[in-house]
Coordinates of C-alpha atoms in Angstrom, one line a residue:
X75 CA 16.5 1.2 22.6
X76 CA 18.4 -1.9 21.8
X77 CA 16.8 -5.1 20.4
X78 CA 17.4 -6.8 23.6
X79 CA 15.5 -4.3 25.6
X80 CA 12.5 -4.6 23.3
X81 CA 12.5 -8.3 22.9
X82 CA 11.9 -7.8 19.1
X83 CA 13.5 -9.9 16.5
X84 CA 17.1 -9.2 16.5
X85 CA 17.9 -10.7 13.2
X86 CA 17.1 -7.6 11.1
X87 CA 19.0 -5.2 13.3
X88 CA 22.2 -7.3 13.1
X89 CA 22.9 -6.6 9.4
X90 CA 26.5 -5.9 10.1
X91 CA 27.0 -9.3 11.8
X92 CA 26.5 -11.2 8.6
X93 CA 29.6 -12.8 7.2
X94 CA 31.0 -11.7 3.9
X95 CA 29.5 -14.9 2.4
X96 CA 26.0 -13.5 3.0
X97 CA 23.4 -16.2 2.7
X98 CA 20.6 -13.8 2.2
X99 CA 18.9 -13.7 -1.3
X100 CA 20.1 -11.4 -4.0
X101 CA 19.0 -11.0 -7.7
X102 CA 20.2 -14.0 -9.7
X103 CA 20.7 -16.0 -6.6
X104 CA 18.8 -19.2 -5.4
X105 CA 15.2 -18.6 -4.4
X106 CA 15.1 -14.9 -5.4
X107 CA 12.9 -15.3 -8.4
X108 CA 10.5 -17.6 -6.6
X109 CA 10.4 -15.2 -3.6
X110 CA 9.9 -12.2 -5.9
X111 CA 7.1 -13.9 -7.8
X112 CA 5.4 -15.2 -4.6
X113 CA 5.4 -11.8 -2.9
X114 CA 4.3 -10.2 -6.3
X115 CA 1.3 -12.5 -6.2
X116 CA 0.6 -11.6 -2.6
X117 CA 0.6 -8.0 -3.6
X118 CA -1.8 -8.7 -6.5
X119 CA -4.3 -10.5 -4.2
X120 CA -4.0 -7.8 -1.4
X121 CA -4.9 -4.9 -3.6
X122 CA -7.3 -6.7 -5.8
X123 CA -9.4 -7.7 -2.7
X124 CA -8.8 -4.4 -0.7
X125 CA -10.1 -2.2 -3.5
X126 CA -12.4 -4.6 -5.2
X127 CA -15.5 -2.4 -4.6
X128 CA -13.9 0.9 -5.7
X129 CA -14.6 0.7 -9.5
X130 CA -18.1 -0.5 -8.7
X131 CA -19.2 2.3 -6.4
X132 CA -21.7 3.9 -8.9
X133 CA -23.4 0.5 -9.3
X134 CA -23.5 -0.1 -5.6
X135 CA -24.9 3.3 -5.1
X136 CA -27.6 2.6 -7.7
X137 CA -28.6 -0.8 -6.2
X138 CA -28.8 0.3 -2.6
X139 CA -30.0 3.9 -3.3
X140 CA -27.2 5.7 -1.4
X141 CA -24.8 8.6 -2.1
X142 CA -21.2 8.4 -3.2
X143 CA -20.1 9.2 0.3
X144 CA -22.2 6.3 1.7
X145 CA -20.9 3.8 -0.9
X146 CA -17.4 5.0 -0.3
X147 CA -17.5 3.2 3.1
X148 CA -17.2 -0.1 1.4
X149 CA -13.6 1.0 0.6
X150 CA -12.9 3.0 3.8
X151 CA -14.1 0.1 5.9
X152 CA -11.6 -2.3 4.3
X153 CA -8.6 0.1 4.6
X154 CA -9.6 1.1 8.1
X155 CA -9.7 -2.4 9.2
X156 CA -6.3 -3.0 7.8
X157 CA -5.0 0.1 9.5
X158 CA -6.4 -0.9 12.8
X159 CA -5.1 -4.5 12.8
X160 CA -1.7 -4.1 11.0
X161 CA 0.2 -3.6 14.2
X162 CA -1.3 -6.5 16.2
X163 CA -0.7 -8.7 13.1
X164 CA 2.9 -7.6 12.9
X165 CA 3.4 -8.6 16.5
X166 CA 2.0 -12.1 15.6
X167 CA 4.5 -12.3 12.8
X168 CA 7.4 -11.5 15.2
X169 CA 6.3 -14.5 17.3
X170 CA 5.0 -17.0 14.7
X171 CA 6.9 -16.1 11.6
X172 CA 6.3 -13.9 8.5
X173 CA 5.3 -16.7 6.2
X174 CA 2.8 -18.2 8.6
X175 CA 1.1 -15.0 9.3
X176 CA 1.0 -14.0 5.6
X177 CA -0.5 -17.4 4.7
X178 CA -3.2 -17.2 7.4
X179 CA -4.1 -13.7 6.5
X180 CA -4.6 -14.5 2.8
X181 CA -6.6 -17.6 3.7
X182 CA -9.1 -15.7 5.8
X183 CA -9.2 -12.7 3.3
X184 CA -10.0 -14.9 0.3
X185 CA -12.7 -16.8 2.2
X186 CA -14.4 -13.5 3.1
X187 CA -14.0 -12.5 -0.4
X188 CA -16.2 -15.4 -1.5
X189 CA -18.8 -14.2 0.8
X190 CA -18.9 -10.5 -0.1
X191 CA -20.9 -10.9 -3.3
X192 CA -23.9 -12.3 -1.2
X193 CA -24.2 -9.2 1.1
X194 CA -27.9 -8.4 1.4
X195 CA -27.5 -4.8 2.4
X196 CA -24.9 -1.9 2.4
X197 CA -24.3 -2.3 6.2
X198 CA -23.7 -6.0 5.7
X199 CA -21.3 -5.3 2.8
X200 CA -19.4 -2.7 4.8
X201 CA -19.1 -5.1 7.7
X202 CA -17.7 -7.9 5.6
X203 CA -15.3 -5.5 3.9
X204 CA -14.0 -4.4 7.4
X205 CA -13.3 -8.0 8.3
X206 CA -11.6 -8.6 5.0
X207 CA -9.4 -5.6 5.6
X208 CA -8.5 -6.7 9.1
X209 CA -7.5 -10.1 7.6
X210 CA -5.3 -8.5 5.0
X211 CA -3.4 -6.6 7.7
X212 CA -1.1 -9.5 8.1
X213 CA 0.4 -9.0 4.6
X214 CA 2.0 -5.6 4.1
X215 CA 4.1 -5.3 7.3
X216 CA 5.1 -9.0 7.3
X217 CA 6.1 -9.0 3.7
X218 CA 8.4 -6.0 4.1
X219 CA 9.9 -7.5 7.3
X220 CA 10.4 -10.8 5.5
X221 CA 12.3 -9.0 2.7
X222 CA 14.4 -7.0 5.2
X223 CA 15.5 -10.3 6.8
X224 CA 15.9 -12.6 3.8
X225 CA 17.2 -10.1 1.1
X226 CA 20.6 -8.4 1.0
X227 CA 20.5 -4.7 1.8
X228 CA 21.6 -3.5 -1.6
X229 CA 18.7 -5.3 -3.2
X230 CA 16.1 -4.3 -0.7
X231 CA 14.6 -1.2 -2.4
X232 CA 14.2 -3.2 -5.6
X233 CA 12.7 -6.2 -3.8
X234 CA 10.2 -4.0 -2.1
X235 CA 9.5 -2.1 -5.3
X236 CA 8.5 -5.4 -6.9
X237 CA 6.1 -6.1 -4.0
X238 CA 4.6 -2.6 -4.4
X239 CA 4.4 -3.3 -8.2
X240 CA 2.3 -6.4 -7.3
X241 CA 0.0 -4.0 -5.4
X242 CA -0.4 -1.9 -8.5
X243 CA -1.1 -4.8 -10.7
X244 CA -3.7 -6.1 -8.2
X245 CA -5.3 -2.7 -8.0
X246 CA -5.4 -2.4 -11.8
X247 CA -6.5 -5.9 -12.7
X248 CA -9.2 -5.9 -10.0
X249 CA -10.7 -2.7 -11.1
X250 CA -10.5 -3.5 -14.9
X251 CA -11.9 -6.9 -14.5
X252 CA -14.7 -5.8 -12.2
X253 CA -15.6 -3.1 -14.5
X254 CA -16.1 -5.3 -17.5
X255 CA -17.7 -8.2 -15.6
X256 CA -20.1 -5.9 -13.8
X257 CA -21.2 -4.2 -17.1
X258 CA -22.4 -7.7 -18.3
X259 CA -23.4 -9.5 -15.1
X260 CA -23.6 -7.0 -12.3
X261 CA -21.3 -6.0 -9.4
X262 CA -21.9 -9.1 -7.3
X263 CA -20.6 -11.5 -10.0
X264 CA -17.7 -9.1 -10.4
X265 CA -16.7 -9.4 -6.8
X266 CA -17.1 -13.2 -7.0
X267 CA -14.6 -13.3 -9.9
X268 CA -12.1 -11.2 -7.9
X269 CA -12.5 -13.7 -5.0
X270 CA -11.7 -16.6 -7.3
X271 CA -8.6 -14.8 -8.7
X272 CA -7.4 -14.1 -5.2
X273 CA -7.8 -17.7 -4.2
X274 CA -5.5 -18.7 -7.1
X275 CA -2.9 -16.1 -6.0
X276 CA -3.0 -17.2 -2.4
X277 CA -2.4 -20.9 -3.3
X278 CA 0.5 -20.0 -5.6
X279 CA 2.0 -17.7 -3.0
X280 CA 2.1 -20.4 -0.4
X281 CA 3.7 -22.9 -2.8
X282 CA 6.3 -20.6 -4.1
X283 CA 7.6 -18.5 -1.0
X284 CA 10.9 -19.9 0.3
X285 CA 11.0 -20.8 4.0
X286 CA 12.7 -18.1 6.0
X287 CA 16.2 -18.7 7.1
X288 CA 17.0 -15.5 9.1
X289 CA 13.9 -15.2 11.2
X290 CA 14.3 -15.2 15.0
X291 CA 11.0 -15.3 17.1
X292 CA 10.4 -12.3 19.3
X293 CA 8.0 -11.7 22.2
X294 CA 4.2 -11.2 22.2
X295 CA 4.2 -9.5 25.6
X296 CA 2.2 -6.2 25.4
X297 CA 4.9 -4.2 27.3
X298 CA 7.5 -5.4 24.9
X299 CA 5.4 -4.4 21.9
X300 CA 4.6 -1.0 23.5
X301 CA 8.3 -0.4 24.1
X302 CA 9.1 -1.2 20.5
X303 CA 6.3 1.1 19.2
X304 CA 7.4 4.0 21.5
X305 CA 10.9 3.6 20.2
X306 CA 9.9 3.8 16.6
X307 CA 7.5 6.8 17.2
X308 CA 10.3 8.7 19.0
X309 CA 12.4 8.6 15.8
X310 CA 11.8 11.9 13.9
X311 CA 12.7 10.3 10.6
X312 CA 10.3 7.5 11.0
X313 CA 7.6 9.9 12.0
X314 CA 8.1 11.9 8.9
X315 CA 8.0 8.8 6.7
X316 CA 4.7 7.6 8.3
X317 CA 3.2 11.1 7.6
X318 CA 4.4 11.0 4.1
X319 CA 2.9 7.6 3.4
X320 CA -0.4 8.8 4.9
X321 CA -0.6 11.9 2.8
X322 CA 0.4 10.2 -0.5
X323 CA -2.4 7.6 0.1
X324 CA -4.9 10.3 0.9
X325 CA -4.4 11.7 -2.6
X326 CA -4.6 8.2 -4.2
X327 CA -7.6 7.0 -2.2
X328 CA -9.6 10.2 -2.8
X329 CA -8.9 10.3 -6.6
X330 CA -9.6 6.6 -7.3
X331 CA -12.7 6.4 -5.1
X332 CA -14.3 9.4 -6.9
X333 CA -13.0 9.1 -10.5
X334 CA -15.7 6.4 -11.4
X335 CA -18.5 8.9 -10.5
X336 CA -16.8 11.7 -12.5
X337 CA -16.3 9.6 -15.7
X338 CA -19.8 8.1 -15.6
X339 CA -21.4 11.6 -15.4
X340 CA -21.4 14.4 -18.1
X341 CA -19.4 15.5 -20.0
X342 CA -17.9 12.0 -20.3
X343 CA -20.8 9.6 -19.6
X344 CA -18.7 6.5 -20.1
X345 CA -20.0 3.0 -19.6
X346 CA -18.9 0.9 -16.6
X347 CA -16.6 -1.3 -18.7
X348 CA -14.7 1.7 -20.1
X349 CA -14.5 3.3 -16.6
X350 CA -13.0 0.1 -15.3
X351 CA -10.4 0.1 -18.1
X352 CA -9.2 3.5 -17.0
X353 CA -7.4 1.7 -14.2
X354 CA -5.0 0.3 -16.7
X355 CA -3.0 3.4 -15.8
X356 CA -1.9 1.3 -12.8
X357 CA 0.7 -0.2 -15.1
X358 CA 2.4 3.1 -14.8
X359 CA 2.6 2.6 -11.1
X360 CA 4.1 -0.9 -11.6
X361 CA 7.0 0.7 -13.6
X362 CA 7.5 3.6 -11.2
X363 CA 7.5 1.4 -8.1
X364 CA 10.0 -1.1 -9.5
X365 CA 12.4 1.6 -10.6
X366 CA 12.3 3.6 -7.4
X367 CA 15.7 2.3 -6.4
X368 CA 17.2 3.9 -9.5
X369 CA 15.4 7.2 -8.8
X370 CA 16.8 7.2 -5.2
X371 CA 20.3 6.4 -6.7
X372 CA 20.1 9.4 -8.9
X373 CA 18.3 12.0 -6.7
X374 CA 18.7 10.7 -3.1
X375 CA 15.7 9.8 -1.0
X376 CA 14.5 13.3 -0.4
X377 CA 15.1 14.3 -4.0
X378 CA 12.9 11.3 -5.1
X379 CA 10.1 12.4 -2.7
X380 CA 10.2 15.9 -4.2
X381 CA 10.0 14.4 -7.7
X382 CA 7.1 12.1 -6.7
X383 CA 5.2 14.9 -5.0
X384 CA 5.6 17.3 -8.0
X385 CA 4.5 14.6 -10.4
X386 CA 1.4 13.9 -8.4
X387 CA 0.5 17.6 -8.1
X388 CA 0.9 18.1 -11.9
X389 CA -1.4 15.2 -12.5
X390 CA -4.0 16.5 -10.1
X391 CA -4.1 19.9 -12.0
X392 CA -4.2 18.3 -15.4
X393 CA -7.3 16.2 -14.3
X394 CA -9.3 19.3 -13.8
X395 CA -9.7 19.7 -17.6
X396 CA -13.0 18.6 -19.3
X397 CA -10.9 16.7 -21.8
X398 CA -10.7 12.9 -21.5
X399 CA -7.1 12.6 -22.8
X400 CA -6.0 15.3 -20.3
X401 CA -7.8 13.5 -17.5
X402 CA -6.1 10.3 -18.4
X403 CA -2.7 12.0 -18.6
X404 CA -3.4 13.5 -15.2
X405 CA -4.2 10.0 -13.7
X406 CA -1.0 8.6 -15.3
X407 CA 1.1 11.3 -13.5
X408 CA -0.8 10.9 -10.2
X409 CA -0.4 7.1 -10.3
X410 CA 3.4 7.4 -11.2
X411 CA 4.0 9.9 -8.5
X412 CA 2.1 8.0 -5.8
X413 CA 3.7 4.6 -6.4
X414 CA 7.2 6.1 -6.6
X415 CA 6.7 8.0 -3.3
X416 CA 5.2 5.0 -1.6
X417 CA 8.1 2.7 -2.6
X418 CA 10.7 5.2 -1.5
X419 CA 9.0 5.8 1.8
X420 CA 8.3 2.3 2.7
X421 CA 11.8 1.1 1.8
X422 CA 13.2 3.9 3.9
X423 CA 11.3 2.7 6.9
X424 CA 12.8 -0.8 6.5
X425 CA 16.4 0.6 6.2
X426 CA 15.9 3.1 9.1
X427 CA 14.6 0.7 11.8
X428 CA 17.3 -1.1 13.6
X429 CA 15.1 -3.4 15.6
X430 CA 11.4 -4.5 15.4
X431 CA 11.1 -3.9 11.7
X432 CA 7.8 -5.6 11.6
X433 CA 6.4 -3.1 13.9
X434 CA 8.2 -0.2 12.1
X435 CA 6.6 -1.4 8.8
X436 CA 3.3 -2.0 10.6
X437 CA 3.2 1.7 11.8
X438 CA 3.9 2.8 8.2
X439 CA 1.2 0.6 6.8
X440 CA -1.3 1.8 9.5
X441 CA -0.6 5.4 8.7
X442 CA -0.7 4.6 5.0
X443 CA -4.2 2.9 5.2
X444 CA -5.6 5.6 7.6
X445 CA -4.7 8.0 4.7
X446 CA -6.5 5.7 2.3
X447 CA -9.6 5.7 4.6
X448 CA -9.5 9.5 5.0
X449 CA -8.9 10.1 1.3
X450 CA -11.8 7.8 0.2
X451 CA -14.2 9.5 2.7
X452 CA -13.1 13.1 2.5
X453 CA -12.6 12.9 -1.2
X454 CA -16.0 11.6 -1.8
X455 CA -17.6 14.3 0.6
X456 CA -15.6 17.0 -1.3
X457 CA -16.9 15.6 -4.6
X458 CA -20.5 15.7 -3.3
X459 CA -20.1 19.3 -2.2
X460 CA -17.7 20.8 -4.8
X461 CA -17.4 18.4 -7.7
X462 CA -14.1 17.1 -9.0
X463 CA -12.4 20.4 -8.1
X464 CA -13.2 19.7 -4.5
X465 CA -11.5 16.3 -4.6
X466 CA -8.5 17.8 -6.5
X467 CA -8.3 20.5 -3.7
X468 CA -8.0 17.8 -1.0
X469 CA -5.3 16.0 -3.0
X470 CA -3.2 19.3 -3.5
X471 CA -3.4 19.9 0.2
X472 CA -2.0 16.4 0.9
X473 CA 0.8 16.9 -1.6
X474 CA 1.7 20.2 0.0
X475 CA 2.0 18.3 3.2
X476 CA 4.4 15.9 1.6
X477 CA 6.6 18.7 0.3
X478 CA 6.6 20.5 3.7
X479 CA 7.6 17.4 5.6
X480 CA 10.3 16.7 3.1
X481 CA 11.6 20.3 3.4
X482 CA 11.7 19.9 7.2
X483 CA 13.6 16.7 6.7
X484 CA 16.1 18.3 4.6
X485 CA 16.7 21.0 7.0
X486 CA 17.1 18.5 9.8
X487 CA 19.6 16.6 7.7
X488 CA 21.7 19.8 7.1
X489 CA 21.7 20.4 10.9
X490 CA 22.7 16.7 11.5
X491 CA 25.5 17.0 8.9
X492 CA 27.1 19.8 10.8
X493 CA 27.1 17.6 13.9
X494 CA 27.7 14.2 12.4
X495 CA 28.2 13.1 8.8
X496 CA 26.7 9.7 9.6
X497 CA 23.6 11.2 11.1
X498 CA 23.0 13.2 7.9
X499 CA 22.8 10.0 5.9
X500 CA 19.5 9.3 7.5

């Protein structure tokens, strides 16, 4: 399906039409640092808000008198809202522009973030978190589409890796900060502090992000959008990448939703501030995401996915030990494997789609955050019924799914290689 037939933005699909004096941004060129830092801050704000309650679940359970699986809905509602609205928001970005949609999304999300600490009950908290997740839906797909249009192809994996690194910093700082603030002043004050930090990130993002130069407005017609989505879902490679993103996030969502409960219980019995500091391991994700391009350069995309899956599985198995150093090492490996796999898969989506890249990225993000919601909920249920081993079991099944899908992709590539060398490169 051609860009003209879908009505989607044609700028991204016409990479080959750019002259040799490519005006898109590249490392060291004008605007690249400002763009990178702006999207880094957007990633920080997105993950800090999206997972702001995750490290606080034991305290939320205590105040409202609910179980871990009930409290986990404060995470699942936010990621579910994002998954549900990411495709419509990507359509708006095709019509009104990436920067406009990202700015509006952050503005609404940070406003809700300032209201969340005042939720009078668990249902009200869950409802506010769902609205917040829906608002944040305008960020992920629009950001990757912006990068695909404004950054040169050779720098794309690195640029997306930096955005993903911002996600990891936001997830880490949000959890660490909330842990220590909550220990002194309670979870409501902790969420208020995260809201204030997100406001600062949102303002800086809008001031720093360069205006787009290669965006062409597309159509908002439902039939056009449906045609674009059908075209993406008919691509076997894109379907595999969507499933891989969902499965990686199932592991990550389950592990980090439940880990606070495990570490506050025997044999560890850690205080809330220390539990929040555990999320410093997100720094490992910052490094692994930002170096994903080099990993792909050495191993190829499928080799990088095998490495990421193996690293994640090793971390899950190590985390079963009743030794805090081994649990921490396990979390390091899980985090490194997850962020590397996510950076590789998400950048592959942007490179694979030849039209409607905002929709292609939106479908990936939708699958990714569905995986987060499933992981948060199923991981908490598994923990309630089988302890930490139950949560690890869910994670290992998800990793097995990643490896299986990658094997199928490898076989499909070999078949394609016999037919067409260019098809095998996919």
